[in-house]
Coordinates of C-alpha atoms in Angstrom, one line a residue:
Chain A
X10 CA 12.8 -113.0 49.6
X11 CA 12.9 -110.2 47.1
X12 CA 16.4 -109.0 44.9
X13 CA 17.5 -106.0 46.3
X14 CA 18.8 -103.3 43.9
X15 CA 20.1 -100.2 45.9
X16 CA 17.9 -101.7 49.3
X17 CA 15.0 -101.9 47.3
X18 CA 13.1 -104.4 45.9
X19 CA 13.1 -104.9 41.8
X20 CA 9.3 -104.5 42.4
X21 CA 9.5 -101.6 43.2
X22 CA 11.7 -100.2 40.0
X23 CA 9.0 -102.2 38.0
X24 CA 6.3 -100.3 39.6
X25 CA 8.0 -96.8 39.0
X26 CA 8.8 -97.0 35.6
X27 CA 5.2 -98.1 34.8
X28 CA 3.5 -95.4 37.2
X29 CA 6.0 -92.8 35.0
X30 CA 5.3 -94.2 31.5
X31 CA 1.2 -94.3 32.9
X32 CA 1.3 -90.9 34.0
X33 CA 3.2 -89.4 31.0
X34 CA 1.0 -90.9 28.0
X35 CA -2.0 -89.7 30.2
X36 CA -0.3 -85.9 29.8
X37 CA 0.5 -86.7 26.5
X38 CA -2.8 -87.7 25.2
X39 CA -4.9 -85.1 27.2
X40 CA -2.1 -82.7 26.1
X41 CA -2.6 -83.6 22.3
X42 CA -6.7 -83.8 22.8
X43 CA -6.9 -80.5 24.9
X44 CA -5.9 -78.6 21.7
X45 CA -8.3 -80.7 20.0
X46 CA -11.1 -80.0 22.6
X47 CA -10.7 -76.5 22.7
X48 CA -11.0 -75.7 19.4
X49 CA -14.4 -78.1 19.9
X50 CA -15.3 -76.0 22.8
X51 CA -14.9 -72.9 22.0
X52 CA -16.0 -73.3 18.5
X53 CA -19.5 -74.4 19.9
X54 CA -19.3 -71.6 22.1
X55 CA -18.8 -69.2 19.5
X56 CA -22.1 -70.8 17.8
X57 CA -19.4 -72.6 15.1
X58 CA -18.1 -76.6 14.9
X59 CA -14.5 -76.2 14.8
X60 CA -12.7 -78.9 13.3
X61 CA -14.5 -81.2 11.5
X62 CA -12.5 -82.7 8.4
X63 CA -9.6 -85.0 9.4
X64 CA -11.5 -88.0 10.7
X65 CA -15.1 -88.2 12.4
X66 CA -15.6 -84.8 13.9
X67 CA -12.1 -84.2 13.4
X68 CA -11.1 -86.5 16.4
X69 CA -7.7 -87.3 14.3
X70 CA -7.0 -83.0 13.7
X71 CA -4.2 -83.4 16.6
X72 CA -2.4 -86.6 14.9
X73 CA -2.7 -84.5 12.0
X74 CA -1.1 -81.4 13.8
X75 CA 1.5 -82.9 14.9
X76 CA 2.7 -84.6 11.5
X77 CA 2.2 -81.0 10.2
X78 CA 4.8 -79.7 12.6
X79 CA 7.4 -82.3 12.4
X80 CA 7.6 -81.5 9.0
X81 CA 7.5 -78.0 9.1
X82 CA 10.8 -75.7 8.1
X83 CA 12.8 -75.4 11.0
X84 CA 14.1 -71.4 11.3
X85 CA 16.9 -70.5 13.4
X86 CA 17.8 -66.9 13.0
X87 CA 20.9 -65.6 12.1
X88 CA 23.3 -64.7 15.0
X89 CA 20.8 -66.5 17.6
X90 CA 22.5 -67.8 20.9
X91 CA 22.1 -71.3 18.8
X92 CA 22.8 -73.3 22.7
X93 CA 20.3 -71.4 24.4
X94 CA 17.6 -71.0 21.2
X95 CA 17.7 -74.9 20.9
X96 CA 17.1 -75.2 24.9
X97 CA 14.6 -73.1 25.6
X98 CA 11.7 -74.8 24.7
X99 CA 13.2 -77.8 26.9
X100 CA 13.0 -76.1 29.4
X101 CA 9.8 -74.7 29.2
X102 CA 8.6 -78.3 28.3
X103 CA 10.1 -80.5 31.2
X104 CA 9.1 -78.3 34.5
X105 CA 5.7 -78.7 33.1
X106 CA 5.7 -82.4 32.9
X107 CA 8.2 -83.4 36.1
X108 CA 5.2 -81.6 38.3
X109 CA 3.1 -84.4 38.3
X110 CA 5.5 -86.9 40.0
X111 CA 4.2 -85.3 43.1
X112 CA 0.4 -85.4 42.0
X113 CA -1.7 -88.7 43.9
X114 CA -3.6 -89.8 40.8
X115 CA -5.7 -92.3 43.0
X116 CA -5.7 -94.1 45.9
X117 CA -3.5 -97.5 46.1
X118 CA -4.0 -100.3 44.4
X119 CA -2.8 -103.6 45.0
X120 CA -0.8 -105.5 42.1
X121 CA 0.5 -109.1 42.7
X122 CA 0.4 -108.4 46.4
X123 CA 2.3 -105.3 46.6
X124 CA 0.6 -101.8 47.3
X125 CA 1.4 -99.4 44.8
X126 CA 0.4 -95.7 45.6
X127 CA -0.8 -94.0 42.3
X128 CA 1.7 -91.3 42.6
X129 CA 5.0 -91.7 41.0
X130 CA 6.9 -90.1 43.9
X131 CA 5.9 -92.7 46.2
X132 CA 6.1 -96.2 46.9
X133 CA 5.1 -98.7 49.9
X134 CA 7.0 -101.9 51.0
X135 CA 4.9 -105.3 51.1
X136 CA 3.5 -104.7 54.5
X137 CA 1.8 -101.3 53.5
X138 CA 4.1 -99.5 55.2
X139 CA 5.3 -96.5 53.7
X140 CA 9.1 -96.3 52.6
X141 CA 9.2 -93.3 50.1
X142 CA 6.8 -89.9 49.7
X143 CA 7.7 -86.6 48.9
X144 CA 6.6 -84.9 52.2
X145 CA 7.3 -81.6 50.6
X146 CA 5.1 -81.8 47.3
X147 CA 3.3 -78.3 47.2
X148 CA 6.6 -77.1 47.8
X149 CA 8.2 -79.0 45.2
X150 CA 5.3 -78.1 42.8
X151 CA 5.3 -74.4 43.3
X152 CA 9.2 -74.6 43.0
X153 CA 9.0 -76.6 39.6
X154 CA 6.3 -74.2 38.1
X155 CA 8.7 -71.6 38.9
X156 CA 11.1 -73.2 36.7
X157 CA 9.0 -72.5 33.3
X158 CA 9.5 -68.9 33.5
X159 CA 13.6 -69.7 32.5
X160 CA 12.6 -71.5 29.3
X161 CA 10.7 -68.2 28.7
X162 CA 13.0 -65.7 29.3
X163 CA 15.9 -67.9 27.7
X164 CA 13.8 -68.0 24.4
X165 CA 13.0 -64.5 24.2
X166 CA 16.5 -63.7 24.9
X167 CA 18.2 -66.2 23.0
X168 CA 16.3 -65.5 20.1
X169 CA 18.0 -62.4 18.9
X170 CA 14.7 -59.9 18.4
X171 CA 13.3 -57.2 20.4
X172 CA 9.8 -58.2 20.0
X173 CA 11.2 -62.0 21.7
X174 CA 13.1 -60.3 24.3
X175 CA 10.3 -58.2 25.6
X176 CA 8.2 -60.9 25.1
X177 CA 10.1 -62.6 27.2
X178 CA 10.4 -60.4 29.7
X179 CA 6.7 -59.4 30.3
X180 CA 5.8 -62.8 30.6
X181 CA 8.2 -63.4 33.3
X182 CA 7.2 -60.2 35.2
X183 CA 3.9 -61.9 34.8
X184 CA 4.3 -65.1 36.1
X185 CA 6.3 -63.8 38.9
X186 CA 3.8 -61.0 40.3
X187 CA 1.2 -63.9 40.2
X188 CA 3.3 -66.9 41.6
X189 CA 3.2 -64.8 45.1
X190 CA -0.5 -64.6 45.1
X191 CA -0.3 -68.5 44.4
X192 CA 2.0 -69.4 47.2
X193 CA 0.0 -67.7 49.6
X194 CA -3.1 -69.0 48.6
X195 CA -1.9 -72.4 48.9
X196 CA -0.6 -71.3 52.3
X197 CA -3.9 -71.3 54.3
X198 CA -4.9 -74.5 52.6
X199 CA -1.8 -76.2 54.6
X200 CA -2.2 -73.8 57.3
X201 CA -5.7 -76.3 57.7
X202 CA -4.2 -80.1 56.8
X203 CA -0.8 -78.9 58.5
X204 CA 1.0 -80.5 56.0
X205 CA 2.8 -80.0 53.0
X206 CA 2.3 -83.6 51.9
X207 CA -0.2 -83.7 48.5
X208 CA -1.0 -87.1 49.9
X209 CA -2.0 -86.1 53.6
X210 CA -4.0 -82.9 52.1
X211 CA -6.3 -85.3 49.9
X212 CA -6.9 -87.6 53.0
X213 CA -7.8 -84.5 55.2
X214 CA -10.4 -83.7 52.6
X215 CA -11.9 -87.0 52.4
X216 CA -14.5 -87.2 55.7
X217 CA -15.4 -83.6 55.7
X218 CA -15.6 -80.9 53.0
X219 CA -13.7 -80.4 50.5
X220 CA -10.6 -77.0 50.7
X221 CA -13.2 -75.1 47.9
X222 CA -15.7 -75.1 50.7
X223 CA -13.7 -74.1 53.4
X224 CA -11.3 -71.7 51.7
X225 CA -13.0 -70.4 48.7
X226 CA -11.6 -67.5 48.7
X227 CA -7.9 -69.1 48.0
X228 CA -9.3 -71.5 45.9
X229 CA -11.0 -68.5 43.5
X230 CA -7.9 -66.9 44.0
X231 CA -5.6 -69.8 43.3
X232 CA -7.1 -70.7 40.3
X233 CA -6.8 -67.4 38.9
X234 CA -3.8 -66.7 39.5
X235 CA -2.6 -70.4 38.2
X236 CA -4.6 -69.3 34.8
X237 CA -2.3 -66.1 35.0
X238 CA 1.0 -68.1 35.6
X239 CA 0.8 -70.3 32.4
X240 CA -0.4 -67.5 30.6
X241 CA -3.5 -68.6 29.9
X242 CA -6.3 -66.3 28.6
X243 CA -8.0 -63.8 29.7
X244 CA -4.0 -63.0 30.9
X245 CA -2.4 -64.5 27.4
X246 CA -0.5 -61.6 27.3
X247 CA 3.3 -63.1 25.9
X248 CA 0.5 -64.3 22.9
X249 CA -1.2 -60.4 22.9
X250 CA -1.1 -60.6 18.9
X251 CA -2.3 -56.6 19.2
X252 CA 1.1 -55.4 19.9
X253 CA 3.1 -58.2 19.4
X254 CA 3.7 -61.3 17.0
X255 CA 3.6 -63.9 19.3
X256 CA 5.9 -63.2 22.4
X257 CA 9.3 -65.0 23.4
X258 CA 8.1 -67.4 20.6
X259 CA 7.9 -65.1 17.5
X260 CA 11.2 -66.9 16.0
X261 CA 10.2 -70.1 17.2
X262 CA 9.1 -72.3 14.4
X263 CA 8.3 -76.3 13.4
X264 CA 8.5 -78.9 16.3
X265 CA 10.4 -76.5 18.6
X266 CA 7.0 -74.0 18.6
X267 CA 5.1 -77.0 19.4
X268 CA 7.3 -77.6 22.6
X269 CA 6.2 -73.9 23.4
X270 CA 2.5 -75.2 23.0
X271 CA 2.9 -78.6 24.4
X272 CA 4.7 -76.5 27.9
X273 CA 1.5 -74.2 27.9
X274 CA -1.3 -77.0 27.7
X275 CA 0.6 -79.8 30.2
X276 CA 0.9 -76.3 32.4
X277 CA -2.8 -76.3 32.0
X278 CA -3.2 -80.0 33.0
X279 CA -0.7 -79.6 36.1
X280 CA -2.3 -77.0 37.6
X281 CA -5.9 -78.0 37.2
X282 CA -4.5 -81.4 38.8
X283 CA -3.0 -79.1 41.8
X284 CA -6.0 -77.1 41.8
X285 CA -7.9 -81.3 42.0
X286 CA -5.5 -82.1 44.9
X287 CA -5.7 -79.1 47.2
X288 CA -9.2 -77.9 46.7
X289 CA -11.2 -80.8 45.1
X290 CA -10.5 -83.4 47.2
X291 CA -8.3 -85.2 45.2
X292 CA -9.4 -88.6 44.2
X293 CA -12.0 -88.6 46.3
X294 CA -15.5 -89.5 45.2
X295 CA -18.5 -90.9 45.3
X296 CA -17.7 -95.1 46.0
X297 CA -18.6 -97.1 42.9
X298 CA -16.1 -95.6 40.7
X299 CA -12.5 -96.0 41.2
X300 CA -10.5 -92.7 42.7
X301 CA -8.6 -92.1 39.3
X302 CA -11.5 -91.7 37.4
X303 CA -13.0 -88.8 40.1
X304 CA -9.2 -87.4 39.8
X305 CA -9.4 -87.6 36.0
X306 CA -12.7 -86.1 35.8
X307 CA -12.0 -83.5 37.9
X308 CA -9.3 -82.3 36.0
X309 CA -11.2 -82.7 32.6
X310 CA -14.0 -80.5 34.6
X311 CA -11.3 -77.8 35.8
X312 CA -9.6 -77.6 31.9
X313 CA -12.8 -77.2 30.7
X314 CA -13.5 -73.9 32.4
X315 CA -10.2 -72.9 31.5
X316 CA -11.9 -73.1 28.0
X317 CA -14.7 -71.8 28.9
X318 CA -12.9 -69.0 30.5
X319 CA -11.0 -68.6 27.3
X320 CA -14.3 -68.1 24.9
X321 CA -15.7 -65.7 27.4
X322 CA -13.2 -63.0 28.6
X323 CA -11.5 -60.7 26.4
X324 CA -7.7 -60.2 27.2
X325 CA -6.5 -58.1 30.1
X326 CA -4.2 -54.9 29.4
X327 CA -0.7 -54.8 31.2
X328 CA -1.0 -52.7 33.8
X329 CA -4.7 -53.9 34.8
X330 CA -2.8 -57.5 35.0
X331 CA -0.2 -56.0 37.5
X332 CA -2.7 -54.2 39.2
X333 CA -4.8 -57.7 39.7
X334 CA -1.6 -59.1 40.7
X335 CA 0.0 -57.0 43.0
X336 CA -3.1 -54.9 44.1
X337 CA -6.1 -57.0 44.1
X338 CA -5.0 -61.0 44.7
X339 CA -1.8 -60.4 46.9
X340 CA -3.9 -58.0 49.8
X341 CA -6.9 -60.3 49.9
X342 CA -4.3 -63.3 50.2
X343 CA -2.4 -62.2 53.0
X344 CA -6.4 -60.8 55.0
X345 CA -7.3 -64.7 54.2
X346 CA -4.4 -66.0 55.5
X347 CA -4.5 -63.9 58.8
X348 CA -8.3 -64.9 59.2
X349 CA -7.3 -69.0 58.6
X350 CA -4.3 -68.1 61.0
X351 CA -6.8 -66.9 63.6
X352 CA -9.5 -69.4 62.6
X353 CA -6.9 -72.4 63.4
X354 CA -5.5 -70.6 65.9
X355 CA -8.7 -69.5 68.1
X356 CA -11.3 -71.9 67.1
X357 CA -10.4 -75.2 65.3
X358 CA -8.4 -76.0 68.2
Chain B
X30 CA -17.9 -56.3 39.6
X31 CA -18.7 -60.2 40.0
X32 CA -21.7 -60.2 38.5
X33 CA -21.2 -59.1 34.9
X34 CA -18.7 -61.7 35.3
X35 CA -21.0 -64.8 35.7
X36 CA -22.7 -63.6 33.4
X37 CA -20.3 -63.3 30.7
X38 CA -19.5 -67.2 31.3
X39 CA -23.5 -68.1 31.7
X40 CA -23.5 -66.5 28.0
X41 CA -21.6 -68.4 26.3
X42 CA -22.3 -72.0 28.4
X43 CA -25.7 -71.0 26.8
X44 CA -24.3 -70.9 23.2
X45 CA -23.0 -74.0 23.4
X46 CA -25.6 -75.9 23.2
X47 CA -27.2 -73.8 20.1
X48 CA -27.2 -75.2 16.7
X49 CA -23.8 -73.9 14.7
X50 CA -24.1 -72.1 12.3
X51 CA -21.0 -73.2 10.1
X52 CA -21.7 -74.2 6.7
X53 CA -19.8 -76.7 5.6
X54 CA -18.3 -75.4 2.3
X55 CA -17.4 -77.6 -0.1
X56 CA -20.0 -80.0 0.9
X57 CA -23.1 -77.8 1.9
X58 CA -23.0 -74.7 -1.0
X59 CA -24.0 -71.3 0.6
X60 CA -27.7 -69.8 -1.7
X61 CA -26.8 -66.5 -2.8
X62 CA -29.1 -64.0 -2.1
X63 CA -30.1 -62.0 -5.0
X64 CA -28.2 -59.0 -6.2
X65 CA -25.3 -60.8 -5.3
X66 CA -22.0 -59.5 -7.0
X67 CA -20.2 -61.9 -8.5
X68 CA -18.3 -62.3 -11.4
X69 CA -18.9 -60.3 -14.6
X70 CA -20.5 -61.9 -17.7
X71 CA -21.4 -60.3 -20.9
X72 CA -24.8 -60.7 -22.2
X73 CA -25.8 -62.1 -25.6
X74 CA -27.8 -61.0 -28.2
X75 CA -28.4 -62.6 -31.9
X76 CA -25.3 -64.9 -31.0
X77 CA -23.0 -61.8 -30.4
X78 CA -22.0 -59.6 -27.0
X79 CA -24.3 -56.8 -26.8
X80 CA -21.8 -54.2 -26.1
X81 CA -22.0 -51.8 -28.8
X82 CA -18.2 -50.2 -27.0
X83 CA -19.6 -46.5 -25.9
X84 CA -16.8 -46.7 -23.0
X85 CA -19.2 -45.7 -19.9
X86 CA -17.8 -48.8 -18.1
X87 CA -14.7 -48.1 -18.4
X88 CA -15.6 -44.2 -17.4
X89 CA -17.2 -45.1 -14.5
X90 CA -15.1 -47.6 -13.4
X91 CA -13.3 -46.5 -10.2
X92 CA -11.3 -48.7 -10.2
X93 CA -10.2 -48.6 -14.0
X94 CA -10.1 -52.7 -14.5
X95 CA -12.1 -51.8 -17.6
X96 CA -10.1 -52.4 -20.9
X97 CA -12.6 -51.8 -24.1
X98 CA -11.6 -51.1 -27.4
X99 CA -14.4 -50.6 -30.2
X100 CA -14.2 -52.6 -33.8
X101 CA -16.8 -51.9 -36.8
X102 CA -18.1 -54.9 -37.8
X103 CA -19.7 -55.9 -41.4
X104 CA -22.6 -53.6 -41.1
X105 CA -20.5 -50.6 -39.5
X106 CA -22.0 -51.3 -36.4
X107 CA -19.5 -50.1 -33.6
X108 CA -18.6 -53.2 -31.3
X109 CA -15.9 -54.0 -28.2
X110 CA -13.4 -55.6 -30.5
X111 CA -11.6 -56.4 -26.8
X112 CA -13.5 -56.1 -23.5
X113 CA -11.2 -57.0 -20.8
X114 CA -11.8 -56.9 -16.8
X115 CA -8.6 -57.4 -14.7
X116 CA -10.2 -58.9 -11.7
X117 CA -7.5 -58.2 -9.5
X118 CA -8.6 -54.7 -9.5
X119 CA -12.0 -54.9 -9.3
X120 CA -13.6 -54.0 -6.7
X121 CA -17.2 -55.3 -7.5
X122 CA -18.6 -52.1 -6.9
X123 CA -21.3 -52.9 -10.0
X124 CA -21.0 -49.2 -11.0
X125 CA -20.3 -51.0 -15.4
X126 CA -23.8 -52.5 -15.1
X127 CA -25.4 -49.7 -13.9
X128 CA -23.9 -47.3 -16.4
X129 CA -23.8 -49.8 -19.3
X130 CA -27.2 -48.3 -21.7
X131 CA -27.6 -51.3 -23.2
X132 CA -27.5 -53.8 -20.5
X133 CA -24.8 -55.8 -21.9
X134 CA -22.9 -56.3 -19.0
X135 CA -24.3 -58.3 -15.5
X136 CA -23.1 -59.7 -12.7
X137 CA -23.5 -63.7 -11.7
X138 CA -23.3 -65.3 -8.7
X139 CA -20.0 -66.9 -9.5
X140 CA -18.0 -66.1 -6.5
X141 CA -15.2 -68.6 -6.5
X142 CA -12.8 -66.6 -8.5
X143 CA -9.1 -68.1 -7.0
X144 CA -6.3 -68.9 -9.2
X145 CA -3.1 -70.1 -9.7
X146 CA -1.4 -67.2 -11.9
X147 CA -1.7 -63.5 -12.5
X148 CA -2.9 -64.4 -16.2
X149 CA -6.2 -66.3 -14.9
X150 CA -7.1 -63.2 -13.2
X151 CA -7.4 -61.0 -16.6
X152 CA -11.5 -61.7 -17.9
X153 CA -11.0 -61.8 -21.7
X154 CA -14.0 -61.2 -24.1
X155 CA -14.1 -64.8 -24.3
X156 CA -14.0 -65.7 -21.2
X157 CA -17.1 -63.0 -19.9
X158 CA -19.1 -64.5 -23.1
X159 CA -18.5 -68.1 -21.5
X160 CA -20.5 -67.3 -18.2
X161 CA -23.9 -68.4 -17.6

């Protein structure tokens, strides 16, 4: 018989804290290498090599980066809402990170007789029967992306310039005119698996086609608009270095800038794991490799159009970003949803 | 509207797999072309500058980084006593060598010109007779 802690087994702490620690070095690392790789990537894209000095190829330029920054000159500026300037990047940081708790990484595996679901936000009892999931976890994801935008706003407010503050502030009207387009393009894909469960939508998508297939209108849409939210290029425009310095972060400086940067590539990772889950079929893949590795490769696949996005499309202007937004992606999301609403409706059943 | 699109990203999928064109500096040393503009150097003649100081350089110069003050040496042949070029001005324009009559003053392929002071930048007599 098992020690019970709180009605649950110690095994099940165990198995949290390493599924956390697992899952947080993975963002870390591919956090730290996806700056590396897309200087690679772009730099052969733009017929160049990008970084080549710090160790072979320059695999060790992000170890170097990062001692760089710690030991940079930290700036605070004078009358700064010190509290609120310190925060900020926090909270930019942690929404970006606390998304993947929901996020099935593989399918279970089976440790010293227990089965351990490779999601953090989940965990089976001895038998295989389920005791915990999140059975809200697009929800919870769309809600915890929405977060970001406060570490934004709070940065270019706190920081006590104009150029921060109205960095701030298109950036938020950005992510928020795009978010809706988002949410509703997720819709129609749990308007199909009738679920809001991350773990249910991979398993509907394992016999037959993957979501991309069968909604590839949302899933263009999606990832677009996803590219949009973290303010990724072609719609960097918090970065747009033609009319401003750099955004909410023109005061930011040292380790707290690289929070800034560390928020906008784990964004990058989060949703091209969402985009995985819901249109990629997960973990799901051909039989003689394990499910993490599709799920891992996948994602690789999906940051490296981001980059390849990035080295292809120059940046958008304001209003032809709100236009996109409002005009272009929120229309054709509702028209798909009616036509999955009818499709389920009329013929699936 | 889609189109131009895909093709944008089939563009540069297609440049990644060409051979960069970085040179690696240090290491690999770029071959300058000739005609190159680099640094100044006054020419020698009979183990002494061939400027004979008739101040067309310095005319010409639109930049003015010219400084040349003429000297009589033993024979009472006029000569740049001082011939200074401050290179933070200069502009590299090669307008001295084409005006200069007596083709005392060139250009070299020298293009690795930073430094650490203000001083460094000012080319002494010296220093313009030193270059290859």
């Amino acid at each position: 018989m098992d020690t019970l802690i709180l009605g649950l087994p110690v095994a099940y702490y165990i198995a949290m804290v390493a599924k956390v620690l697992v899952a947080f070095v993975f963002v870390l690392l591919t956090v730290a290498y996806a700056t590396y790789a897309e200087r690679k990537i772009i730099g052969h894209m733009q017929v160049r090599l990008g970084p080549m000095r710090t160790g072979w190829h320059g695999l060790l330029q992000p170890i170097a980066d990062g001692v760089k920054l710690f030991f940079k000159e930290e700036i605070v500026p004078s009358q700064a809402s010190k509290f609120a300037f310190l925060i900020a990047p926090l909270v930019a940081l942690i929404p970006a990170f606390i998304s993947f708790a929901v996020i099935p990484f593989g399918d279970n595996v089976t440790i010293g007789g227990y089965t351990v679901p490779l999601q953090i936000a989940a965990y089976y009892d001895q038998a295989g029967k389920q005791v915990f999931d999140v059975n809200v976890g697009v929800l919870y994801i769309l809600a915890m992306a929405s977060l970001g935008v406060y570490g934004i706003v709070l940065a270019g407010w706190a920081s006590n310039s104009k150029y921060s503050l109205l960095g701030g502030l298109r950036s938020a009207a950005q992510m928020i005119s795009y978010e809706l387009a988002a949410g509703l393009a997720i819709i129609s894909v749990f308007m199909l698996s009738e679920s809001l469960s991350l773990h249910k939508i991979v398993a509907d998508q394992a016999g037959g086609a993957w979501y991309a297939f069968k909604q590839p209108l949302a899933f263009v849409i999606f990832f677009i608009c996803s590219l949009a939210e973290i303010n990724r290029t072609p719609f960097d425009l918090p970065e747009a270095e033609t009319e401003l310095v750099s955004g909410f972060c023109t005061e930011y400086s040292s380790m707290k800038y690289a929070m800034f940067f560390m928020a906008e590539y784990a964004n990058m990772i989060t949703v091209c794991a969402v985009t995985t889950t819901l249109f990629l079929g997960g973990w799901h893949g051909p039989a003689f490799l394990p499910g993490w590795f599709w799920f891992i490769a996948k994602v690789y696949f999906l940051i490296f159009v981001c980059m390849w996005v990035r080295a292809t499309y120059p940046r958008y202007r304001y209003d032809q970003l709100m236009r996109l937004g409002w005009k272009v992606f929120l229309p054709l999301t509702l028209v798909n949803v009616m036509a999955t609403g009818l499709w389920v409706m009329f013929i699936n059943k | 509207m889609i189109m131009p699109l895909i093709k944008g990203l089939q563009i540069t999928i297609s440049h990644m797999f060409k051979k960069p064109v970085t040179l690696q500096y240090p290491t690999e040393r770029p071959d300058v072309k000739p005609g190159f503009r680099g640094l100044h150097a006054l020419n020698v003649s009979h183990d002494k500058a061939k400027c004979v100081a008739c101040y067309l350089c310095p005319t010409v110069c639109p930049a003015k980084c010219i400084t040349v003050e003429a000297g009589e040496d033993a024979n009472h042949d006029k000569y740049a006593a001082k011939y200074e070029i401050d290179m933070l001005r200069c502009i590299f324009c090669g307008y001295c060598v084409e005006a200069c009559p007596v083709d005392a003053i060139r250009m070299t392929e020298q293009f690795e010109l930073a430094n650490y002071s203000r001083a460094d930048f000012t080319y002494t007599k010296d220093r313009l007779l030193e270059k290859k």
